[in-house]
């Protein structure tokens, strides 16, 4: 493990590695990464915010930390205890340091660090990359902007008082409120005129300069597409705006994560936000879905429930979810591959995610998006598998062997069938689809064709957008046989639910594909893989692929119309932009 004492040196090493990578033509596209040797698997722990909001206290932290140990959660890897917003004061001390509110933390933060370290836990501190912390109530509390080195040094010293302790002190998390100078430092600014990255670079450098092992969790709600720059600065970064206490928050977050899963890896993880498991907001099957997907996408697993305080104890059912050794094992798997989105059946209301695990295993989640219990069938082909020697169905508590072609199991409303596959054979390679560019489709009504920036809207270079309930794109396509065909829809959608995340924003757009007037509706996730503020196409020219079975084909000529029929009744009346389609004849 290496520590660098000056930011200059870091920049030098990063550019050096740029150079090394660029000489190797076969290397993957370069993504500079923070190499502090920490968080080789996603960080796990507890944080005060989701249950106690910005009102933590010493007794709350003590009782929940003790509960982590007593309930067996620490033994399963939940290590860090982080005091979120509300711990500090309106002003700095006379010497300019940040300090704790002694009314709510009478023993002080160094003593809190000792308490946690004595329990074998890590101590997490929260701060903000703005002039004040993320709190709307009075009095406002001072933030770390322009005091990064002083604050990093202070936080490190609260841990460093405990020299016997070799545990990590995470600076968990580093928030983004009151940070945009050009706008007069408002609480939130989702469209800043400069990237937040500079402020996070400054804190990252300040932490490295303390020489203490500090896991750095970046929390700027996904503004300016941090997956592109945060891996170089921190160990995890929030991908989306906050999780909210309503179930619709789960699909909203997942739909934003879809294009970003390949950015995760050991030491640098996509943070889907803290867990609501145990807060009595979701049903138990919903909590299983939330925990399963957060785990297999390799998000930090940070409990946000009241485990134990003078008024509350976590329920046994929720605790069992948080303690599930298999699911924790998928999150902490040594391969460090985040599961990715594979298929969605929009009208039928379910979807499939899957990811490789170590020891030639695979984890698969089949999520029931509907609010009714039923049975669902996984088509093994959809995760690239032909036969499975050994299958473990986690939440149903059953195992199966020699599974061929499909696996069917019951699932509750909004629940998930979570499967571990081992000793499986790979499916035969799919035939090559025939590609039809949107350039050969005719736009009608509101729909318009736009040319994209160089290298974008792949593989076409243009797209048809403004697809309204009355605007569409059409083409005649000849087929040798009729029936249903598998089609790859190439689309662009960067309609990010950031200011709408507190309400009903979904991160999705609909499209309809009508073949000889037989209509298939799909709801596509985001496709953006670049900055929504500063990149050439603002993320609206990054292509995603959505695989869907489309019926209505006839032998001979087919009328194919891409539109958004019925869109006026949806959340967003405009459809996703259309780049092309690959048809598996
Ligand atoms: C410390 O916290 C208490 C309880 O929230 C609050 O009433 C008080 O105003 C805070 N003290 C300062 C100096 O902000
Ligand atoms: C980063 O720190 C440098 C040196 O203290 C300062 O000049 C610069 O304004 C800071 N950048 C941001 C974006 O805060
Ligand atoms: C960190 O380590 C470097 C190299 O050993 C040393 O020069 C520097 O003074 C140390 N910084 C602190 C804050 O201890
Ligand atoms: C998963 O592992 C298989 C077998 O090693 C490999 O062929 C495949 O590319 C991997 N998939 C991903 C998404 O990493
Ligand atoms: C499974 O998927 C393959 C490829 O998409 C398809 O040909 C087959 O009909 C599907 N099987 C079932 C049972 O849905
Ligand atoms: C692997 O699966 C095949 C069938 O899919 C089975 O015949 C074989 O015994 C399994 N091997 C192990 C080691 O489980
Ligand atoms: C997609 O269509 C469904 C069904 O009409 C609708 O409920 C949903 O709101 C639509 N999604 C969007 C993003 O408009």
XYZ file of C-alpha atoms and ligand atoms in Angstrom:
683
model
C 0.000 0.000 0.000
C 1.341 3.445 -0.873
C 0.599 6.869 0.438
C 1.408 10.054 -1.375
C 2.125 13.197 0.534
C 1.331 15.795 -2.098
C -1.442 16.171 -4.641
C 1.204 16.971 -7.254
C 2.678 13.517 -6.857
C -0.723 11.902 -7.280
C -1.360 13.798 -10.476
C 2.055 12.748 -11.685
C 1.384 9.087 -10.951
C -2.031 9.209 -12.561
C -0.663 10.739 -15.727
C 2.187 8.243 -15.670
C -0.286 5.376 -15.606
C -2.208 7.065 -18.417
C 0.974 6.935 -20.414
C 1.661 3.305 -19.583
C -1.847 2.253 -20.509
C -1.934 4.211 -23.736
C 1.119 2.360 -25.032
C -0.775 -0.915 -24.761
C -3.306 -1.040 -27.559
C -5.050 -4.101 -26.131
C -5.665 -2.499 -22.721
C -9.170 -1.557 -21.665
C -10.064 2.153 -21.846
C -8.154 3.867 -19.117
C -9.880 4.671 -15.891
C -7.492 6.153 -13.324
C -8.153 4.734 -9.872
C -7.369 5.682 -6.337
C -4.934 3.071 -5.063
C -5.129 3.451 -1.292
C -5.354 -0.319 -0.847
C -8.751 -0.004 0.858
C -12.277 -1.304 0.203
C -11.171 -4.232 -1.956
C -14.692 -5.500 -1.280
C -17.609 -3.078 -0.762
C -17.581 -1.345 2.651
C -20.259 -2.552 5.114
C -21.573 -0.850 8.211
C -24.220 1.305 9.854
C -25.091 4.988 9.409
C -27.403 7.202 11.460
C -29.140 9.085 8.639
C -31.949 6.924 7.245
C -33.582 6.458 10.637
C -32.415 9.412 12.737
C -32.065 11.999 9.941
C -29.717 14.850 11.035
C -30.342 14.183 14.741
C -27.723 11.689 15.922
C -26.583 11.459 19.540
C -23.992 9.651 21.586
C -26.529 7.250 23.108
C -27.998 6.451 19.671
C -24.560 5.668 18.253
C -23.544 3.678 21.329
C -26.653 1.488 21.386
C -26.634 0.824 17.654
C -22.920 0.040 17.618
C -23.380 -2.341 20.537
C -26.293 -3.928 18.654
C -24.086 -4.497 15.580
C -21.941 -6.680 17.823
C -24.729 -8.283 19.885
C -26.915 -9.178 16.882
C -24.046 -10.845 15.032
C -23.886 -8.212 12.282
C -20.283 -7.262 12.984
C -19.327 -10.929 12.645
C -20.869 -10.877 9.138
C -18.727 -7.904 8.112
C -20.714 -4.782 9.074
C -17.737 -2.830 10.308
C -18.060 0.939 10.004
C -20.272 3.089 12.211
C -20.812 6.508 10.692
C -22.342 9.521 12.395
C -24.117 11.394 9.593
C -25.239 15.065 9.506
C -26.076 16.884 12.712
C -22.967 16.128 14.763
C -21.088 19.421 14.450
C -21.620 23.116 15.224
C -22.533 26.274 13.307
C -18.958 27.554 13.580
C -15.404 26.366 13.746
C -13.364 26.639 16.947
C -11.025 29.599 17.536
C -8.228 27.535 15.992
C -10.357 26.875 12.905
C -11.062 23.185 13.467
C -14.422 21.506 13.171
C -15.738 20.109 16.415
C -18.683 18.155 17.835
C -21.816 19.433 19.541
C -21.084 18.664 23.181
C -24.766 18.686 24.138
C -25.476 15.626 21.990
C -21.973 14.083 22.151
C -20.956 14.854 25.758
C -17.955 12.488 25.720
C -16.641 13.911 22.449
C -15.603 12.388 19.143
C -12.174 11.034 20.174
C -13.952 9.102 22.962
C -16.573 7.926 20.476
C -13.735 6.664 18.288
C -12.303 4.791 21.273
C -15.694 3.291 22.093
C -16.128 2.000 18.538
C -12.567 0.752 18.217
C -12.904 -1.110 21.513
C -15.897 -2.906 20.031
C -13.737 -3.785 17.007
C -15.642 -1.376 14.769
C -14.431 1.397 12.454
C -15.343 5.046 13.066
C -16.992 6.986 10.236
C -17.198 10.761 10.117
C -19.460 12.759 7.820
C -18.686 16.076 6.199
C -19.675 18.166 3.187
C -17.852 19.679 0.213
C -19.703 22.985 0.658
C -19.702 25.936 3.046
C -22.235 24.204 5.302
C -23.552 20.696 5.952
C -26.621 19.167 4.297
C -29.212 20.417 6.758
C -32.084 22.700 6.028
C -32.934 23.382 9.697
C -31.297 26.064 11.852
C -28.701 26.566 13.008
C -26.688 25.760 9.886
C -23.514 23.750 10.512
C -20.209 24.598 8.886
C -18.906 22.421 6.004
C -15.398 21.511 4.817
C -15.048 23.577 1.633
C -11.662 25.352 1.588
C -10.786 23.634 4.916
C -10.161 20.182 3.469
C -6.672 19.635 4.872
C -7.499 20.948 8.308
C -10.628 18.793 8.534
C -9.017 15.639 7.162
C -6.203 16.075 9.680
C -8.695 16.624 12.521
C -10.735 13.552 11.606
C -7.598 11.442 11.293
C -6.427 12.649 14.713
C -9.653 11.469 16.347
C -8.851 7.998 15.108
C -5.107 8.275 15.576
C -5.591 8.814 19.305
C -6.078 5.082 19.399
C -2.728 3.802 18.393
C -3.392 0.239 19.429
C -6.128 0.148 16.918
C -5.342 -0.830 13.353
C -8.856 -0.277 12.119
C -9.801 2.042 9.339
C -11.431 5.371 9.843
C -13.668 6.056 6.897
C -14.561 9.587 6.049
C -17.947 8.385 5.242
C -19.579 10.184 3.525
C -18.566 13.488 1.879
C -21.698 15.359 0.833
C -22.361 18.156 -1.672
C -24.723 20.751 -0.173
C -24.123 24.544 -0.228
C -21.217 24.060 -2.607
C -21.861 26.079 -5.803
C -20.211 29.502 -5.473
C -21.539 30.909 -8.760
C -25.122 30.376 -7.571
C -24.524 31.882 -4.088
C -24.151 28.485 -2.333
C -27.743 27.120 -2.448
C -28.637 23.932 -0.518
C -28.572 21.856 -3.707
C -27.540 22.703 -7.244
C -28.021 19.894 -9.743
C -26.625 21.917 -12.665
C -23.445 23.556 -11.375
C -21.370 25.592 -13.832
C -18.209 23.660 -12.901
C -17.807 19.986 -12.088
C -17.929 19.008 -8.390
C -14.862 16.862 -9.093
C -12.359 19.594 -8.105
C -13.789 19.821 -4.604
C -13.654 16.034 -4.226
C -10.110 15.998 -5.605
C -9.102 18.445 -2.884
C -10.523 16.297 -0.085
C -9.089 13.128 -1.621
C -5.625 14.713 -1.641
C -6.089 16.006 1.904
C -6.954 12.518 3.140
C -3.929 10.968 1.451
C -1.753 13.640 3.051
C -2.863 12.525 6.549
C -1.157 9.160 5.946
C -4.045 7.420 7.706
C -6.030 4.620 6.064
C -9.331 6.352 5.428
C -11.990 4.901 3.152
C -13.315 7.861 1.151
C -17.001 7.746 0.214
C -18.014 10.401 -2.298
C -21.614 11.562 -2.078
C -22.619 14.109 -4.704
C -25.787 12.374 -5.901
C -24.483 11.504 -9.360
C -24.076 15.108 -10.558
C -21.663 15.282 -13.559
C -21.534 11.490 -13.958
C -19.001 10.654 -11.213
C -18.418 7.107 -12.536
C -16.169 8.840 -15.087
C -13.962 10.624 -12.507
C -14.683 9.457 -8.956
C -12.802 6.108 -9.166
C -9.581 8.142 -9.220
C -10.555 10.013 -6.053
C -12.540 7.780 -3.723
C -13.492 4.237 -2.782
C -17.170 4.643 -3.657
C -19.433 7.288 -5.089
C -23.158 7.808 -4.999
C -24.659 7.180 -8.430
C -28.115 8.661 -7.834
C -30.027 11.120 -5.734
C -31.090 9.938 -2.254
C -33.057 6.801 -1.581
C -36.482 7.883 -0.265
C -38.848 6.075 2.111
C -41.173 4.751 -0.621
C -40.768 1.552 -2.639
C -40.714 3.351 -6.013
C -37.236 4.571 -5.042
C -35.829 1.064 -5.692
C -36.653 0.821 -9.438
C -35.786 4.514 -9.827
C -32.248 3.917 -8.490
C -31.778 0.667 -10.448
C -32.822 2.316 -13.719
C -30.071 4.892 -13.258
C -27.418 2.304 -12.406
C -27.976 0.152 -15.532
C -25.386 1.879 -17.811
C -22.798 2.187 -15.020
C -22.274 -1.313 -13.633
C -19.022 -1.846 -15.544
C -17.430 1.093 -13.660
C -17.356 -0.862 -10.360
C -14.445 -2.984 -9.174
C -12.186 -3.681 -6.191
C -11.435 -0.425 -4.357
C -14.026 1.590 -6.288
C -17.734 0.865 -5.989
C -21.059 2.268 -7.139
C -22.915 3.487 -4.036
C -26.673 2.936 -4.440
C -27.243 4.737 -1.088
C -27.847 3.422 2.404
C -30.230 0.571 3.132
C -33.845 0.999 4.241
C -34.033 -2.654 5.373
C -35.466 -2.674 8.911
C -37.115 0.746 8.745
C -40.630 -0.752 8.361
C -41.162 1.117 5.091
C -41.025 -1.822 2.692
C -42.619 -5.260 2.945
C -40.267 -8.148 3.708
C -40.193 -9.273 0.020
C -39.438 -5.653 -0.964
C -36.611 -5.574 1.575
C -35.299 -8.823 0.040
C -35.347 -7.234 -3.423
C -33.606 -4.092 -2.137
C -30.925 -6.078 -0.273
C -30.416 -8.619 -3.092
C -29.886 -6.005 -5.790
C -27.706 -3.719 -3.649
C -25.593 -6.755 -2.749
C -25.094 -8.165 -6.247
C -24.459 -4.708 -7.750
C -21.637 -4.456 -5.160
C -22.973 -1.358 -3.473
C -21.621 -0.587 -0.008
C -24.061 -2.275 2.414
C -24.752 0.364 5.026
C -27.588 -0.369 7.446
C -29.833 2.655 7.936
C -32.227 1.186 10.500
C -32.529 1.620 14.248
C -31.045 -1.699 15.345
C -31.525 -0.873 18.996
C -32.273 2.299 20.923
C -34.462 3.193 23.888
C -37.583 3.076 21.684
C -36.844 0.642 18.838
C -35.503 -2.820 18.003
C -35.114 -4.197 14.497
C -37.566 -6.993 13.587
C -36.330 -10.568 13.336
C -37.465 -10.788 9.687
C -35.437 -7.733 8.657
C -32.451 -8.821 10.717
C -32.500 -12.213 8.966
C -32.228 -10.404 5.619
C -29.254 -8.322 6.763
C -27.581 -11.447 8.160
C -28.052 -13.671 5.102
C -24.599 -15.165 4.602
C -25.121 -16.126 0.971
C -26.214 -12.649 -0.069
C -23.441 -10.969 1.916
C -21.087 -13.426 0.235
C -22.190 -12.245 -3.226
C -21.521 -8.648 -2.171
C -18.107 -9.475 -0.700
C -17.115 -11.933 -3.453
C -13.427 -11.749 -4.299
C -14.045 -11.358 -8.044
C -15.596 -7.914 -7.423
C -17.832 -7.893 -10.528
C -21.078 -5.921 -10.257
C -24.087 -7.734 -11.709
C -25.546 -6.166 -14.842
C -29.012 -5.679 -16.309
C -29.928 -8.472 -18.772
C -33.645 -8.480 -19.662
C -36.871 -6.681 -18.782
C -40.396 -7.852 -19.627
C -42.167 -4.518 -19.471
C -45.804 -5.552 -19.913
C -45.296 -8.721 -17.843
C -43.550 -6.759 -15.084
C -40.302 -8.556 -14.301
C -36.610 -8.265 -15.067
C -33.326 -10.188 -14.831
C -29.920 -9.100 -13.520
C -26.862 -11.372 -13.377
C -23.174 -11.293 -12.575
C -20.182 -13.580 -12.416
C -18.876 -14.754 -9.047
C -15.575 -16.334 -8.085
C -15.122 -20.121 -8.500
C -17.037 -20.146 -11.798
C -20.328 -19.335 -10.143
C -22.991 -16.844 -11.183
C -25.646 -14.928 -9.266
C -28.984 -14.181 -10.950
C -31.869 -12.011 -9.715
C -35.351 -12.246 -11.204
C -37.247 -9.247 -9.798
C -41.046 -9.164 -9.758
C -42.017 -5.575 -10.613
C -45.729 -6.257 -10.142
C -47.621 -5.911 -6.897
C -49.030 -9.419 -6.993
C -47.497 -12.727 -5.965
C -47.036 -15.284 -8.766
C -44.476 -17.650 -10.217
C -41.819 -16.481 -12.660
C -39.612 -18.380 -15.075
C -35.956 -17.643 -15.729
C -34.922 -18.588 -19.249
C -31.303 -19.674 -18.699
C -30.398 -18.434 -22.186
C -30.990 -14.880 -20.939
C -27.968 -15.159 -18.668
C -25.883 -17.036 -21.229
C -26.377 -20.444 -19.620
C -27.530 -23.785 -21.056
C -27.624 -26.194 -18.095
C -26.979 -25.807 -14.376
C -25.421 -28.602 -12.344
C -26.291 -27.000 -9.025
C -28.715 -24.176 -8.246
C -29.437 -22.482 -4.917
C -32.679 -20.448 -4.621
C -31.895 -18.177 -1.686
C -35.169 -16.610 -0.498
C -37.248 -19.706 -1.334
C -34.735 -21.781 0.617
C -34.467 -24.606 -1.925
C -31.772 -26.153 -4.075
C -32.008 -27.953 -7.401
C -29.617 -29.963 -9.532
C -29.286 -30.622 -13.248
C -31.552 -27.761 -14.274
C -32.031 -27.460 -18.017
C -33.335 -24.547 -20.122
C -35.539 -22.814 -17.533
C -36.099 -22.449 -13.778
C -39.529 -21.575 -12.361
C -40.222 -20.498 -8.775
C -42.778 -18.591 -6.702
C -42.177 -14.951 -5.819
C -44.101 -12.454 -3.681
C -45.301 -9.015 -4.829
C -42.168 -6.865 -5.496
C -40.063 -9.812 -4.364
C -37.014 -11.326 -6.047
C -35.959 -14.851 -6.938
C -32.244 -14.825 -6.132
C -30.241 -17.713 -7.552
C -26.672 -18.942 -7.259
C -25.638 -21.116 -10.201
C -22.633 -23.388 -10.148
C -21.297 -26.115 -12.403
C -23.137 -24.628 -15.355
C -22.546 -24.885 -19.089
C -22.598 -21.839 -21.314
C -25.328 -21.396 -23.926
C -24.354 -21.595 -27.588
C -23.426 -18.220 -29.027
C -26.491 -16.351 -30.309
C -26.797 -15.914 -34.091
C -25.811 -12.501 -35.416
C -28.751 -10.103 -35.662
C -29.414 -8.083 -38.827
C -29.029 -4.390 -38.055
C -31.475 -1.723 -39.287
C -30.199 1.822 -38.764
C -32.615 4.587 -37.745
C -31.113 6.428 -40.733
C -33.223 4.212 -42.990
C -36.453 4.852 -41.002
C -38.803 7.688 -42.000
C -39.677 10.119 -39.185
C -43.300 11.306 -39.114
C -45.221 13.804 -36.988
C -43.133 15.406 -34.209
C -40.247 12.947 -34.608
C -36.961 14.430 -35.872
C -33.629 13.020 -36.923
C -30.538 14.612 -35.341
C -26.875 14.094 -36.139
C -24.735 13.174 -33.126
C -21.234 14.236 -32.095
C -18.346 12.201 -33.461
C -18.265 8.692 -32.069
C -21.676 8.954 -30.394
C -25.097 7.414 -31.098
C -23.165 4.268 -32.004
C -23.216 2.533 -34.365
C -25.205 5.014 -36.473
C -23.992 8.546 -35.689
C -27.533 9.929 -35.730
C -30.838 9.166 -34.010
C -34.532 9.895 -34.231
C -35.826 11.820 -31.223
C -38.837 13.846 -30.126
C -40.854 10.648 -30.409
C -44.194 11.780 -28.980
C -47.522 9.925 -28.782
C -48.080 11.200 -32.345
C -44.531 11.145 -33.681
C -42.896 7.961 -34.919
C -40.348 6.393 -37.255
C -41.275 3.724 -39.796
C -39.693 1.232 -42.154
C -40.727 -1.784 -44.222
C -38.754 -4.886 -43.281
C -38.836 -8.190 -45.131
C -38.847 -11.391 -43.096
C -38.526 -15.005 -44.236
C -40.854 -16.235 -41.481
C -43.553 -14.914 -39.169
C -44.213 -15.048 -35.421
C -42.234 -13.537 -32.575
C -38.613 -12.427 -32.962
C -35.937 -11.361 -30.527
C -34.847 -7.765 -31.252
C -32.089 -5.530 -29.839
C -33.439 -1.977 -29.593
C -30.624 0.614 -29.696
C -31.832 3.676 -27.780
C -30.713 6.832 -25.979
C -32.252 8.011 -22.711
C -30.637 10.379 -20.259
C -33.786 11.751 -18.642
C -32.238 11.638 -15.168
C -34.641 11.742 -12.227
C -32.627 14.042 -10.000
C -34.888 16.914 -8.994
C -37.863 14.563 -9.511
C -36.331 11.833 -7.337
C -38.326 13.007 -4.288
C -41.530 12.639 -6.293
C -42.242 10.213 -9.089
C -39.212 10.444 -11.399
C -38.410 7.021 -12.829
C -35.211 7.368 -14.922
C -37.104 5.496 -17.651
C -38.739 6.308 -20.952
C -41.187 4.175 -22.907
C -41.082 3.123 -26.554
C -43.549 1.145 -28.605
C -42.598 -1.083 -31.504
C -45.565 -1.883 -33.748
C -45.074 -4.705 -36.249
C -48.071 -4.855 -38.604
C -50.003 -2.972 -35.873
C -49.171 -5.520 -33.160
C -47.779 -3.224 -30.447
C -45.036 -4.127 -27.955
C -44.283 -1.530 -25.277
C -40.902 -1.355 -23.566
C -39.791 0.821 -20.662
C -36.079 1.479 -21.085
C -33.607 2.528 -18.356
C -31.021 5.303 -18.688
C -28.267 4.773 -21.254
C -26.036 7.781 -20.374
C -22.376 6.998 -19.699
C -21.029 10.550 -19.708
C -21.655 13.922 -18.075
C -25.200 15.236 -18.300
C -23.739 18.731 -17.831
C -20.524 18.981 -19.824
C -20.104 16.065 -22.293
C -20.683 16.622 -26.047
C -24.008 14.778 -26.128
C -24.922 15.456 -22.460
C -25.325 11.692 -22.103
C -28.199 11.756 -24.613
C -25.968 10.328 -27.361
C -24.742 7.269 -25.439
C -26.426 4.179 -26.864
C -28.006 1.457 -24.737
C -29.284 -1.893 -25.987
C -32.610 -3.345 -24.811
C -33.362 -6.937 -25.796
C -37.040 -7.724 -26.320
C -39.214 -10.359 -28.013
C -41.539 -8.647 -30.502
C -44.569 -10.381 -32.025
C -46.631 -9.685 -35.135
C -44.107 -10.649 -37.848
C -45.321 -12.154 -41.115
C -43.485 -13.875 -43.905
C -42.752 -11.174 -46.498
C -43.114 -7.429 -45.977
C -43.689 -6.031 -42.480
C -44.646 -2.515 -41.431
C -42.421 -1.580 -38.457
C -43.245 1.616 -36.528
C -41.174 2.835 -33.577
C -43.130 5.321 -31.472
C -44.598 5.973 -28.069
C -48.233 5.014 -28.505
C -50.326 5.884 -25.454
C -47.417 7.947 -24.111
C -49.758 10.732 -23.014
C -51.000 8.409 -20.244
C -47.516 7.680 -18.904
C -45.237 9.613 -16.571
C -43.283 11.060 -19.505
C -45.127 11.501 -22.804
C -41.940 11.536 -24.907
C -40.316 8.233 -25.722
C -36.620 7.368 -25.685
C -34.586 8.354 -28.756
C -34.212 5.646 -31.397
C -30.841 4.666 -32.903
C -31.563 1.355 -34.608
C -32.614 -2.266 -34.165
C -30.914 -5.626 -34.543
C -33.320 -8.414 -35.467
C -32.571 -12.085 -34.746
C -34.333 -13.639 -37.742
C -26.431 21.103 19.936
O -27.495 20.189 19.722
C -28.665 20.526 20.450
C -29.630 19.368 20.256
O -29.901 19.203 18.886
C -29.201 21.838 19.961
O -30.379 22.176 20.672
C -28.147 22.904 20.136
O -28.589 24.116 19.558
C -26.845 22.487 19.506
N -25.812 23.419 19.908
C -25.293 24.302 19.062
C -24.271 25.227 19.636
O -25.615 24.342 17.897
C -8.643 23.149 -4.288
O -7.636 23.585 -3.437
C -6.847 24.614 -3.992
C -5.673 24.868 -3.066
O -6.154 25.054 -1.763
C -7.717 25.847 -4.196
O -6.968 26.887 -4.775
C -8.845 25.472 -5.129
O -9.753 26.562 -5.242
C -9.608 24.282 -4.591
N -10.538 23.831 -5.636
C -11.848 23.755 -5.406
C -12.658 23.330 -6.591
O -12.370 23.983 -4.343
C 3.203 11.294 5.611
O 4.275 10.476 5.191
C 5.221 11.205 4.426
C 6.234 10.202 3.870
O 6.624 9.306 4.874
C 5.877 12.280 5.318
O 6.792 13.018 4.561
C 4.782 13.192 5.834
O 5.323 14.129 6.749
C 3.699 12.406 6.534
N 2.595 13.302 6.823
C 1.982 13.307 8.006
C 0.829 14.273 8.128
O 2.280 12.570 8.928
C -18.385 -14.305 -16.980
O -17.498 -15.405 -17.014
C -17.497 -16.092 -18.245
C -16.659 -17.347 -18.081
O -15.408 -16.988 -17.560
C -16.973 -15.178 -19.335
O -17.006 -15.833 -20.579
C -17.874 -13.945 -19.395
O -17.351 -13.021 -20.311
C -17.995 -13.283 -18.034
N -18.999 -12.269 -18.135
C -18.845 -11.061 -17.632
C -19.973 -10.110 -17.848
O -17.855 -10.714 -17.019
C -35.537 -18.768 -24.151
O -34.817 -17.808 -24.898
C -34.517 -18.238 -26.221
C -33.635 -17.160 -26.810
O -34.190 -15.913 -26.560
C -35.800 -18.439 -27.002
O -35.495 -18.916 -28.275
C -36.654 -19.452 -26.254
O -37.912 -19.547 -26.903
C -36.867 -19.053 -24.814
N -37.504 -20.136 -24.126
C -38.547 -19.944 -23.338
C -39.073 -21.161 -22.681
O -39.062 -18.840 -23.163
C -22.174 -30.923 -12.918
O -23.442 -30.951 -13.598
C -23.646 -32.112 -14.413
C -24.994 -31.968 -15.116
O -25.282 -30.669 -15.464
C -23.607 -33.352 -13.547
O -23.716 -34.484 -14.378
C -22.295 -33.404 -12.776
O -22.333 -34.479 -11.868
C -22.087 -32.114 -11.986
N -20.772 -32.122 -11.363
C -20.594 -31.752 -10.100
C -19.188 -31.809 -9.607
O -21.509 -31.386 -9.378
C -44.691 3.582 -19.533
O -45.982 3.087 -19.772
C -46.700 2.653 -18.635
C -48.019 2.084 -19.091
O -48.715 3.009 -19.849
C -46.890 3.827 -17.684
O -47.527 3.392 -16.504
C -45.554 4.428 -17.342
O -45.737 5.601 -16.567
C -44.793 4.767 -18.606
N -43.444 5.215 -18.242
C -43.063 6.482 -18.443
C -41.661 6.786 -18.059
O -43.772 7.327 -18.889
